Coordinates of C-alpha atoms and ligand atoms in Angstrom, one line a residue:
X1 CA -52.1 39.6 20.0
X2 CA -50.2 37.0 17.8
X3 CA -46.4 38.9 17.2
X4 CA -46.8 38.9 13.4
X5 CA -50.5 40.9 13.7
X6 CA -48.1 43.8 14.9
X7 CA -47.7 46.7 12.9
X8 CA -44.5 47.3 13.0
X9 CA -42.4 49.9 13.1
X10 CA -39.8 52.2 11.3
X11 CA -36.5 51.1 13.2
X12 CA -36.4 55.1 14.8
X13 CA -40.0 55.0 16.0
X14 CA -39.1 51.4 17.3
X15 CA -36.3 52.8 19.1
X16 CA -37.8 56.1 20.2
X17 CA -40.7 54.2 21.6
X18 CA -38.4 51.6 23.5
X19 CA -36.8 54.6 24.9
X20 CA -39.6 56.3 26.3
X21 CA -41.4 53.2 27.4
X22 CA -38.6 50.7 29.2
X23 CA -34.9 51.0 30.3
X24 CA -32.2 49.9 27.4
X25 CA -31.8 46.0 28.3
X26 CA -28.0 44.5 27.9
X27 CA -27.7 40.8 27.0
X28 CA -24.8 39.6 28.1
X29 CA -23.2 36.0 27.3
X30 CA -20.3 34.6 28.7
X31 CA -18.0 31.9 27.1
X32 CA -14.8 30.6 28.7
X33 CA -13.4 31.0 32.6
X34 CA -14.9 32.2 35.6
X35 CA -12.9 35.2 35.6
X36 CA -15.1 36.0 31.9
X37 CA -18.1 35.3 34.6
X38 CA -16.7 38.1 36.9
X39 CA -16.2 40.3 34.2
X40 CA -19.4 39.6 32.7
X41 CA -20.8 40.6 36.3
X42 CA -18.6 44.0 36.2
X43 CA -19.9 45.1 32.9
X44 CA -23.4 45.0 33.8
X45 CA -22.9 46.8 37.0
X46 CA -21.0 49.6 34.6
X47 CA -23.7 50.0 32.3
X48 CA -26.2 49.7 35.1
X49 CA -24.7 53.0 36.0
X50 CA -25.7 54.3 32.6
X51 CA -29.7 53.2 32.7
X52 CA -29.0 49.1 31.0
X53 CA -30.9 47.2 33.0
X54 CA -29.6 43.1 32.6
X55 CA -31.8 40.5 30.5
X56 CA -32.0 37.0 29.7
X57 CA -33.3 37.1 26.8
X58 CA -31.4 38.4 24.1
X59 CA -34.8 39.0 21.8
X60 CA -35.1 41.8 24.7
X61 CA -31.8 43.4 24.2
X62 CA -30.9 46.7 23.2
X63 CA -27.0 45.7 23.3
X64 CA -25.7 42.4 23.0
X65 CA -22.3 42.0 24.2
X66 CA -20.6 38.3 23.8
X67 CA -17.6 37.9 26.6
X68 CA -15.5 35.5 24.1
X69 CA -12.8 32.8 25.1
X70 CA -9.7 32.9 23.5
X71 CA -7.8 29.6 24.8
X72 CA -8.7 27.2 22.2
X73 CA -9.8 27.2 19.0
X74 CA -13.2 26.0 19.0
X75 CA -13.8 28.8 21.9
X76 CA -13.2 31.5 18.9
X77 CA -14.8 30.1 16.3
X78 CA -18.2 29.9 18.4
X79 CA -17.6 33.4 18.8
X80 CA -18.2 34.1 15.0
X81 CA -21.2 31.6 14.5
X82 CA -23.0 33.3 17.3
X83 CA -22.4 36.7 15.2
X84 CA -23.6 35.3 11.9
X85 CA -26.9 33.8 14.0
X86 CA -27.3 37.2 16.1
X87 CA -27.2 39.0 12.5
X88 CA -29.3 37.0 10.9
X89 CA -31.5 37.5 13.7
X90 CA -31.0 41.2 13.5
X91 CA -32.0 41.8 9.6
X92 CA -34.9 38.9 9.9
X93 CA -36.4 41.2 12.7
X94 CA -36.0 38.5 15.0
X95 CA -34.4 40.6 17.8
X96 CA -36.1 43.7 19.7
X97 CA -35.1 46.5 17.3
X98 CA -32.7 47.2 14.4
X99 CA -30.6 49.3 16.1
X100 CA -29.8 46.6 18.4
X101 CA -25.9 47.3 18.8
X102 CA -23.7 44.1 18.9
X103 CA -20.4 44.1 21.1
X104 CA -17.9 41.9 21.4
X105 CA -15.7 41.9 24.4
X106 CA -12.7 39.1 26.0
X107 CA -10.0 37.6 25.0
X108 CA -11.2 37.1 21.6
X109 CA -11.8 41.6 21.3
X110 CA -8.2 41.4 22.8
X111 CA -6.1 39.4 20.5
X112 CA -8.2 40.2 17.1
X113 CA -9.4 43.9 17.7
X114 CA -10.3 45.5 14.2
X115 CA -10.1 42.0 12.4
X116 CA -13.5 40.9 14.0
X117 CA -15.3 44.1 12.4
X118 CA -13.5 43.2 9.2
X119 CA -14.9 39.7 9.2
X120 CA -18.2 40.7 10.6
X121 CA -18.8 44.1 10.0
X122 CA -22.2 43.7 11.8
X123 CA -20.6 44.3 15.2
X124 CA -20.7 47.3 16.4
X125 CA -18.0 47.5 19.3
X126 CA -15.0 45.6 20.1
X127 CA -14.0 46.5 23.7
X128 CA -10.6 44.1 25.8
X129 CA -10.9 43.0 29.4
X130 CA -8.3 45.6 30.7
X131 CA -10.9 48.7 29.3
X132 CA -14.4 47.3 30.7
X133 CA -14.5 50.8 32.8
X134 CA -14.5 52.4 29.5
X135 CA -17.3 50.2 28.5
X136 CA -19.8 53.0 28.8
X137 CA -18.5 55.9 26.4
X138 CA -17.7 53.2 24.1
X139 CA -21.6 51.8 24.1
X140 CA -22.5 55.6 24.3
X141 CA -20.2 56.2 20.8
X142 CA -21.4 53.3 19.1
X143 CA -24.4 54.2 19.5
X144 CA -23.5 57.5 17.4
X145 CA -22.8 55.4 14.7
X146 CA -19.3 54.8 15.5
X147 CA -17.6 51.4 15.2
X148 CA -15.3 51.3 18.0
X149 CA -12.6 48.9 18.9
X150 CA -10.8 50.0 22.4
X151 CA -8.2 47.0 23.1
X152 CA -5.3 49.1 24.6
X153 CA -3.9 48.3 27.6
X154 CA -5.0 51.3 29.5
X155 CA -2.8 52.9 31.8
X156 CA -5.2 53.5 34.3
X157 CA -6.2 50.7 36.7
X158 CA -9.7 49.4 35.5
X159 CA -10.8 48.4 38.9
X160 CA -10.2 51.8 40.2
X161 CA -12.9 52.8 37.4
X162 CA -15.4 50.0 37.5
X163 CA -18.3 50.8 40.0
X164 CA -17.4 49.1 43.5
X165 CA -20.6 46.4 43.6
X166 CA -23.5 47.4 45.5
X167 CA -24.8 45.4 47.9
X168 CA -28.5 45.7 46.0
X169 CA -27.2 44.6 42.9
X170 CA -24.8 42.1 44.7
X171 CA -27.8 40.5 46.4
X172 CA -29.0 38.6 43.1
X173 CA -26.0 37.1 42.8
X174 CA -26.0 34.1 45.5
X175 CA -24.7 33.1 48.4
X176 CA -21.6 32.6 46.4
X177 CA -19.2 34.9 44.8
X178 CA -16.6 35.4 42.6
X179 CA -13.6 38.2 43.7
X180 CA -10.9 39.1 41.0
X181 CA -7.5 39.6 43.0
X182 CA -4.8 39.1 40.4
X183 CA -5.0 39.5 36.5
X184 CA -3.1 38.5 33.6
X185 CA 0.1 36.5 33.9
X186 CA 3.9 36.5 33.1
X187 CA 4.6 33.0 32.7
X188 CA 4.7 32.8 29.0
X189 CA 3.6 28.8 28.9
X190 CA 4.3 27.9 25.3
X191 CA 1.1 26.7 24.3
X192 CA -0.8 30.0 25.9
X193 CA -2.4 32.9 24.7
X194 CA -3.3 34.6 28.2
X195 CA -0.2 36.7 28.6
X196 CA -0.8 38.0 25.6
X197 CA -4.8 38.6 25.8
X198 CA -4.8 39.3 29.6
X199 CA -1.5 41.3 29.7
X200 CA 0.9 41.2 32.7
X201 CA 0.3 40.2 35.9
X202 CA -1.8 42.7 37.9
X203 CA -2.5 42.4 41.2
X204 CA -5.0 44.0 43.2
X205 CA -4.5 46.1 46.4
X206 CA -5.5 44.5 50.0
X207 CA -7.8 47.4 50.6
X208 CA -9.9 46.9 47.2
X209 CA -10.2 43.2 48.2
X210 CA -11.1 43.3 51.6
X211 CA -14.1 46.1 50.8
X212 CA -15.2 44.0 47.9
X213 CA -15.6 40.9 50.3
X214 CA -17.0 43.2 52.6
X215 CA -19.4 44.0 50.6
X216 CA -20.1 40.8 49.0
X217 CA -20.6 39.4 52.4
X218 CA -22.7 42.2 53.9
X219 CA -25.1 41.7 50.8
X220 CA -25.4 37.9 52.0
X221 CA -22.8 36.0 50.0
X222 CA -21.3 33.1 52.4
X223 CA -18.4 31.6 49.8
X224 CA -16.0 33.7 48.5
X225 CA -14.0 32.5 45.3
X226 CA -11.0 34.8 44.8
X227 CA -9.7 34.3 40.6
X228 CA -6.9 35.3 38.7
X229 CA -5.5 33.5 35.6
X230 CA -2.3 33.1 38.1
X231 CA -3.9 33.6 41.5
X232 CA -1.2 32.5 43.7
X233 CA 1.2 35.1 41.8
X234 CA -1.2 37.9 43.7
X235 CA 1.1 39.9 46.4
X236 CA 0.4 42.9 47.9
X237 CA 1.2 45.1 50.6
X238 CA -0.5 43.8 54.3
X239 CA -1.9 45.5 57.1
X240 CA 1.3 45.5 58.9
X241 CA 2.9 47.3 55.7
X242 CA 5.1 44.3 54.2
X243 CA 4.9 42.4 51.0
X244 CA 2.7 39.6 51.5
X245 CA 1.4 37.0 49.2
X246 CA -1.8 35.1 48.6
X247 CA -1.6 33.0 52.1
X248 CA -1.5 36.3 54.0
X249 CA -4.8 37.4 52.1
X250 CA -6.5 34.8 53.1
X251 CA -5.7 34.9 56.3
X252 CA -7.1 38.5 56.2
X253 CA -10.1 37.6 54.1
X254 CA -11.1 34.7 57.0
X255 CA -11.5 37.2 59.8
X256 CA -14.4 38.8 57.9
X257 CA -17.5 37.9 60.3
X258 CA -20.1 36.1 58.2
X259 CA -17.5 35.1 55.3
X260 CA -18.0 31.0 55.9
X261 CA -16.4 29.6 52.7
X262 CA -13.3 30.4 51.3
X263 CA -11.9 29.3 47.7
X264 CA -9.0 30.4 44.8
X265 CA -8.4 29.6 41.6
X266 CA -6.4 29.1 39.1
X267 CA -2.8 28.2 40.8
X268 CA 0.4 27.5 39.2
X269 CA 2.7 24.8 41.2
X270 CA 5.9 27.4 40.5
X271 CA 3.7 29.8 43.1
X272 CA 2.3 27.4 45.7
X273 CA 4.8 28.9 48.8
X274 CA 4.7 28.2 52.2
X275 CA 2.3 31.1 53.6
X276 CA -0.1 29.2 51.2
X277 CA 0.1 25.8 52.6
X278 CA -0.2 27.0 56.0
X279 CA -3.4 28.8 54.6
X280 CA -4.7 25.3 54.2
X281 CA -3.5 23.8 57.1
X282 CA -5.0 26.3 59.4
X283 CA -7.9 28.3 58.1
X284 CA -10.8 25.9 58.2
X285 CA -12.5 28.5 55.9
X286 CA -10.5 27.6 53.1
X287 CA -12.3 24.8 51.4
X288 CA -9.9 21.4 51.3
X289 CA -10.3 22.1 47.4
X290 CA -7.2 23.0 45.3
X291 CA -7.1 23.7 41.1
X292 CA -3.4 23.3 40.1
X293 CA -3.2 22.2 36.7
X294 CA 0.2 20.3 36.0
X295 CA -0.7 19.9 31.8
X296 CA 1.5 17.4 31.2
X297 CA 3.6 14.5 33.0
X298 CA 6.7 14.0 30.9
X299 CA 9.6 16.0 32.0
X300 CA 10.4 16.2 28.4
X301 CA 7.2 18.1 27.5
X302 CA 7.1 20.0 30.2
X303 CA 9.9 21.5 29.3
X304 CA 8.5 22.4 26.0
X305 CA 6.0 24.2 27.3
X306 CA 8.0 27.0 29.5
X307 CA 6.4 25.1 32.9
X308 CA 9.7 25.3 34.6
X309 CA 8.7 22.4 37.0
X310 CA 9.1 18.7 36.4
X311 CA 6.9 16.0 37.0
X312 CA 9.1 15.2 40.4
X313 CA 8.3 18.8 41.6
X314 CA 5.0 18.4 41.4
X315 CA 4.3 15.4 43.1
X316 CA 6.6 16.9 45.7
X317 CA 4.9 19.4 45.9
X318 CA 1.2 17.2 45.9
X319 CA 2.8 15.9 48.7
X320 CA 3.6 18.7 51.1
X321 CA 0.3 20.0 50.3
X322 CA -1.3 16.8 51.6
X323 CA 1.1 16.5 54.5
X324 CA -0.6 20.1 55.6
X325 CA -4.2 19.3 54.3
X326 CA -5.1 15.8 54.6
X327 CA -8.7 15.8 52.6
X328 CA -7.8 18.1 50.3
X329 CA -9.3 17.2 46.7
X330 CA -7.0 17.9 43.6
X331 CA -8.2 19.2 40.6
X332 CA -6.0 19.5 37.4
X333 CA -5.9 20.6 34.0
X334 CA -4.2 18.6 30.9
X335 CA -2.8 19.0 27.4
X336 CA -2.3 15.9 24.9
X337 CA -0.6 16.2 22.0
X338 CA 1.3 19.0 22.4
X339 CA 3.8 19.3 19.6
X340 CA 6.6 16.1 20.1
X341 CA 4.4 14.5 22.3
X342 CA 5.3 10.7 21.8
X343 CA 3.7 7.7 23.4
X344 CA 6.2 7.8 26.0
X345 CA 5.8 10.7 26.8
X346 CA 1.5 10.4 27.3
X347 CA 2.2 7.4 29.3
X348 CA 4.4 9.4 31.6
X349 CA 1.3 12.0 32.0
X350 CA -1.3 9.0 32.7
X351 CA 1.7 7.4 35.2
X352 CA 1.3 10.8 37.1
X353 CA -2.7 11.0 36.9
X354 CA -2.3 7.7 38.6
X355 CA 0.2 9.3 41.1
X356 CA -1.6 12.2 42.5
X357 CA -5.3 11.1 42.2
X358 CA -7.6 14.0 41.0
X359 CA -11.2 14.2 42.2
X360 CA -11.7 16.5 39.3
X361 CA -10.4 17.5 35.8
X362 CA -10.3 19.0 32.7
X363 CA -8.3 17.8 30.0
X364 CA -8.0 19.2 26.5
X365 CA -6.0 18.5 22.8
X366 CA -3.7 20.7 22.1
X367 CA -5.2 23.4 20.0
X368 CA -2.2 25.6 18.6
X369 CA -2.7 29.4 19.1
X370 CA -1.4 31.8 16.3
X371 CA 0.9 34.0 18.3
X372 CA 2.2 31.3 20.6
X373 CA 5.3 29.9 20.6
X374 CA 3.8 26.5 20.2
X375 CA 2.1 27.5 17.4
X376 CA 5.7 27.7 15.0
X377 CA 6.8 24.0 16.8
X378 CA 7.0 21.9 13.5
X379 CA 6.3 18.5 15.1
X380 CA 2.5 19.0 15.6
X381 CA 0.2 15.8 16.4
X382 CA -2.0 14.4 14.2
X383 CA -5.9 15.2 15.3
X384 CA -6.4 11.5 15.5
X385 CA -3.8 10.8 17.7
X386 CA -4.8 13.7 19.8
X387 CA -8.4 12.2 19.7
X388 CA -7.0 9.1 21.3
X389 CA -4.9 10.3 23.8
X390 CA -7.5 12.3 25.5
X391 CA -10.2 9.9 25.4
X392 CA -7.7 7.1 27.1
X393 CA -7.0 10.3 29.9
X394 CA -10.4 10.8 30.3
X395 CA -11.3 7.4 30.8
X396 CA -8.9 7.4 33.5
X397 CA -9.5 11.1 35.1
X398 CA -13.6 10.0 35.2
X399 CA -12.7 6.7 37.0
X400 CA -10.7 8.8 39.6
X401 CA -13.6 11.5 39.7
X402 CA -16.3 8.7 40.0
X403 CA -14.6 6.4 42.7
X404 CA -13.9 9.6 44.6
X405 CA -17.7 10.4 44.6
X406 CA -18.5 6.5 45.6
X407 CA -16.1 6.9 47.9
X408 CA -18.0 9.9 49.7
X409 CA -21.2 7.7 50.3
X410 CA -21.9 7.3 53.8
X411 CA -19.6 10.2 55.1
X412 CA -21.0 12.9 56.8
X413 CA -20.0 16.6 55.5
X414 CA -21.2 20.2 55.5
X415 CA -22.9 21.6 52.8
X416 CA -23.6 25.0 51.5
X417 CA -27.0 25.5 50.6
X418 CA -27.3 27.7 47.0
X419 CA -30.4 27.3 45.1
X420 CA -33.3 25.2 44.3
X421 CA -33.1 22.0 42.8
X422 CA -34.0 20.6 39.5
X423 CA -37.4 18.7 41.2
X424 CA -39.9 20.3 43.4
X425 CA -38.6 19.5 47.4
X426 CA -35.0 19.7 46.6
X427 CA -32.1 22.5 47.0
X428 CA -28.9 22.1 45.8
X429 CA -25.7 22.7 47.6
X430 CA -21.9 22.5 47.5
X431 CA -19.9 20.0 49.6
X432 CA -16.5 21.2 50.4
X433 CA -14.9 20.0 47.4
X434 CA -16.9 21.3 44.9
X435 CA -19.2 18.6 43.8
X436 CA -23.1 19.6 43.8
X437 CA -24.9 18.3 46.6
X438 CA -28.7 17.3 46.6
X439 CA -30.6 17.7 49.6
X440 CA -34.7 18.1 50.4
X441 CA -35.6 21.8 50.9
X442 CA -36.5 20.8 55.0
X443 CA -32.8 21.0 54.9
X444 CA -31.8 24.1 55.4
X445 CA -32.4 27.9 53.3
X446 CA -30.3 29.2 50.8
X447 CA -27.5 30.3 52.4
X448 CA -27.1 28.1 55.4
X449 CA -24.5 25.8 55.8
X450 CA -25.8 22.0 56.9
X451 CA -24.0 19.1 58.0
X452 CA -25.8 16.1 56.1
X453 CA -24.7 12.4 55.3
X454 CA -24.2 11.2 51.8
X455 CA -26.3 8.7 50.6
X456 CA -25.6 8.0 46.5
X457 CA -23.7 9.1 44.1
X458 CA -25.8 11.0 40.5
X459 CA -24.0 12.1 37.3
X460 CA -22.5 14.8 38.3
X461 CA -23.6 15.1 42.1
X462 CA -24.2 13.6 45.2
X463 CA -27.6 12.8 47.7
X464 CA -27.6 13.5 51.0
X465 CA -29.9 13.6 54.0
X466 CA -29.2 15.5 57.2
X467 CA -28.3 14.3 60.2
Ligands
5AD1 N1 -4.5 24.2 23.7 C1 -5.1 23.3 24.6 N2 -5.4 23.6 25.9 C2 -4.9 24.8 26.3 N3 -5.0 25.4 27.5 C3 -4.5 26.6 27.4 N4 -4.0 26.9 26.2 C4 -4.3 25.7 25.5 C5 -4.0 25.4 24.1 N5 -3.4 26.2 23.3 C6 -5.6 24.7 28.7 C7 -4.6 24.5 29.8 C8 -5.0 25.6 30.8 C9 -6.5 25.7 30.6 C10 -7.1 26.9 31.1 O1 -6.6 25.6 29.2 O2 -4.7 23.3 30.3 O3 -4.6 25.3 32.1
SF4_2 FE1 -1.3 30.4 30.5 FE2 -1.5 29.5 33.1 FE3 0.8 29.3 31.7 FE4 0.0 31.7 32.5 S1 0.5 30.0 33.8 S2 0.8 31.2 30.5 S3 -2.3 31.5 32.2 S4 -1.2 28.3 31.3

């Protein structure tokens, strides 16, 4: 039967009957970080708890919760598009019923709150990362008719309150994982709105992390990546009952039998001690992959924006890094135009690209953030200047990334086998430092860990055989 030859239904019978007949559906869509991924993960496990089974397809959705990006502008402003289209959707019948509820959670529900039901009143619940265990009585009083906005910082941990996963649901989530250990962050970078959407820093105990890995590991997950929005911040109290820091974890973590792959992300150079470096240099479970954005290479600049390292300290510290992990790839994040920013000091931050060498990148224009210091800085940078900068950085961060990948062709590596490829007869893995990895099925099952040799180079991947 064609959709329109329906008879439809009053909205309460529609609901009623969806009621009796499936289990409420939750549509969830994630913009922004990995640690919006994690989170995304979490919520669906706490309504899963209350009868919300997860969908794909947001015509199928009871709720629809958007997990919304706060860092940049553009990240925001998708947010409220999506709202007009999913209302618009909503009164043109286009989505399962009309008492489809509409939630939106992040760091977009943290630093607006109310505002977002002023400027779209169609949304139903407003709900900040530090509350997700609340997430249920909040669905539950929307539902009553309620519009609810819960962006408190709660006082009670939220991981304490979010179900611990279960290996069952864990199971559909891959061979690789993602493991918040540290949230929010004290740093106050002038051009950032994380400390004040995320909060403080938080750091999880040893005990939670080691039974989430557990966990995640028993339910077949190989590769471990452990987040926070300042991960090498995380300490913590150790088995032998003294402050440790994020080295010591991962020493921990790497006794877990099964646990093959370890990763962490996102670092800050100020926190990069020497427990950590020895992490690298002796735990061959820790991938020879490291995320440690620098933002900008003029001394002048960096200054500006509350990093309280110079460009010197970094490539010192680049260096020691190296020294202790020889094949470890560099990743990096970048701001141009960041208020003053003159030519001098751009070419100072492509003189340091040059330096270091990144395999991988992500480079941005500075996108002021009401709130942020930044934000008040009068000598802002014309769009089009901005616009040039980063395309003449990105010309030289995807020369690095490409030469790196050429670079690769003919080595031999071991790759972690995740899903199936694109064509029939293929499976995609991960090579050690991140880049996708194509290889025929015969290779190995999801899950195992293969040694292959590279043979070319794709867009954004590599093709191997095994040996
Ligand atoms: N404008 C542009 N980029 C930003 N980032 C954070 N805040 C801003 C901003 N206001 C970038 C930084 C950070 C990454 C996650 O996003 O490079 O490391
Ligand atoms: Fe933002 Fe990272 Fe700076 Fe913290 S350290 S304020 S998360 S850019």
């Amino acid at each position: 039967m064609r959709s329109n030859e329906t008879v439809p239904l009053s909205p309460e019978q529609s609901a009623s009957a969806a009621a009796e007949t499936s289990p409420r559906r939750v549509f969830v869509k994630t913009y922004g970080c990995q640690m919006n991924v994690y989170d995304s993960q979490r919520m669906a496990d706490a309504l899963a708890a209350d009868g919300y089974q997860p969908t794909d397809t947001v015509e199928k959705a009871d709720l629809v919760l958007l997990n919304t990006c706060h860092i940049r502008e553009k990240a925001a402003e998708k947010v409220y598009s999506e709202i007009g289209r999913l209302r618009k959707k909503k009164l043109g019948g286009g989505l399962k019923n009309s008492d489809v509820l509409i939630g939106i959670a992040g760091c977009v529900a943290q630093a607006e709150g109310e505002e977002i039901i002023r400027r779209a009143p169609s949304v139903d619940l407003v709900i900040g990362p530090q509350t997700y265990h609340r997430l249920p009585d909040v669905v539950r009083r929307a539902r009553a008719g309620e519009k609810v906005v819960e962006t408190d910082y709660a006082v009670e941990d939220k991981f304490d309150h979010l179900p611990h996963p279960q290996p069952k649901i864990v199971r559909s989530r891959g061979v690789s994982a993602f493991l918040t250990v540290q949230e929010g962050c004290d740093k106050f970078c002038t051009f950032c709105v994380v400390p004040y959407t995320r909060g403080a820093e938080v750091s999880r105990s040893v005990a939670q992390i080691v039974a989430e890995a557990e966990t995640l590991v028993a339910a077949g997950v190989r590769e471990i990546t452990l987040l926070g929005q300042n991960v090498n911040a995380w300490h913590g109290v150790g088995v032998d009952g003294r402050q440790s820091g994020l080295g010591e974890l991962l020493f921990r973590l790497a006794d877990i039998p099964g646990l093959a792959r370890l990763r962490y992300t996102t670092s800050h150079p100020r926190d990069m001690d020497d427990a950590l470096i020895e992490a690298h240099r002796d735990l061959a479970v820790l991938m020879p992959y490291l995320h440690l954005p620098v933002q900008s290479g003029s001394d002048r600049i960096l200054k500006a924006m509350n990093r309280r390292h110079t460009a010197a300290d970094y490539l010192r510290l680049v260096e020691r890094i190296r020294k202790a992990r020889p094949d470890i790839a560099l990743s990096g994040d970048f701001i141009v135009g960041f208020p003053g920013e003159t030519e001098t000091d751009f070419a100072d931050t492509l003189q340091l690209v040059r330096d270091v060498g990144y395999v991988q990148a992500y480079s941005f224009k500075y996108s002021p953030r009401p709130g942020t210091p930044g934000a008040d800085l009068e000598n802002q940078v014309p769009e089009n200047r901005k616009d040039d900068r980063l395309q003449q950085l990105q010309a030289v961060l995807n020369a690095q990334n490409q030469s790196f990948a050429a670079g690769l062709v003919g080595a031999t590596t071991d790759v972690l086998i995740e899903k199936p490829g694109r064509n029939a007869g293929q499976r995609v893995g991960r090579s050690p430092w991140l880049i996708p990895v194509v290889v025929d099925e015969k290779a190995g099952e999801i899950g195992d860990i293969v040694n292959v040799r590279i043979t070319a180079t794709g867009a954004n991947s590599l093709f191997a055989e095994t040996n």
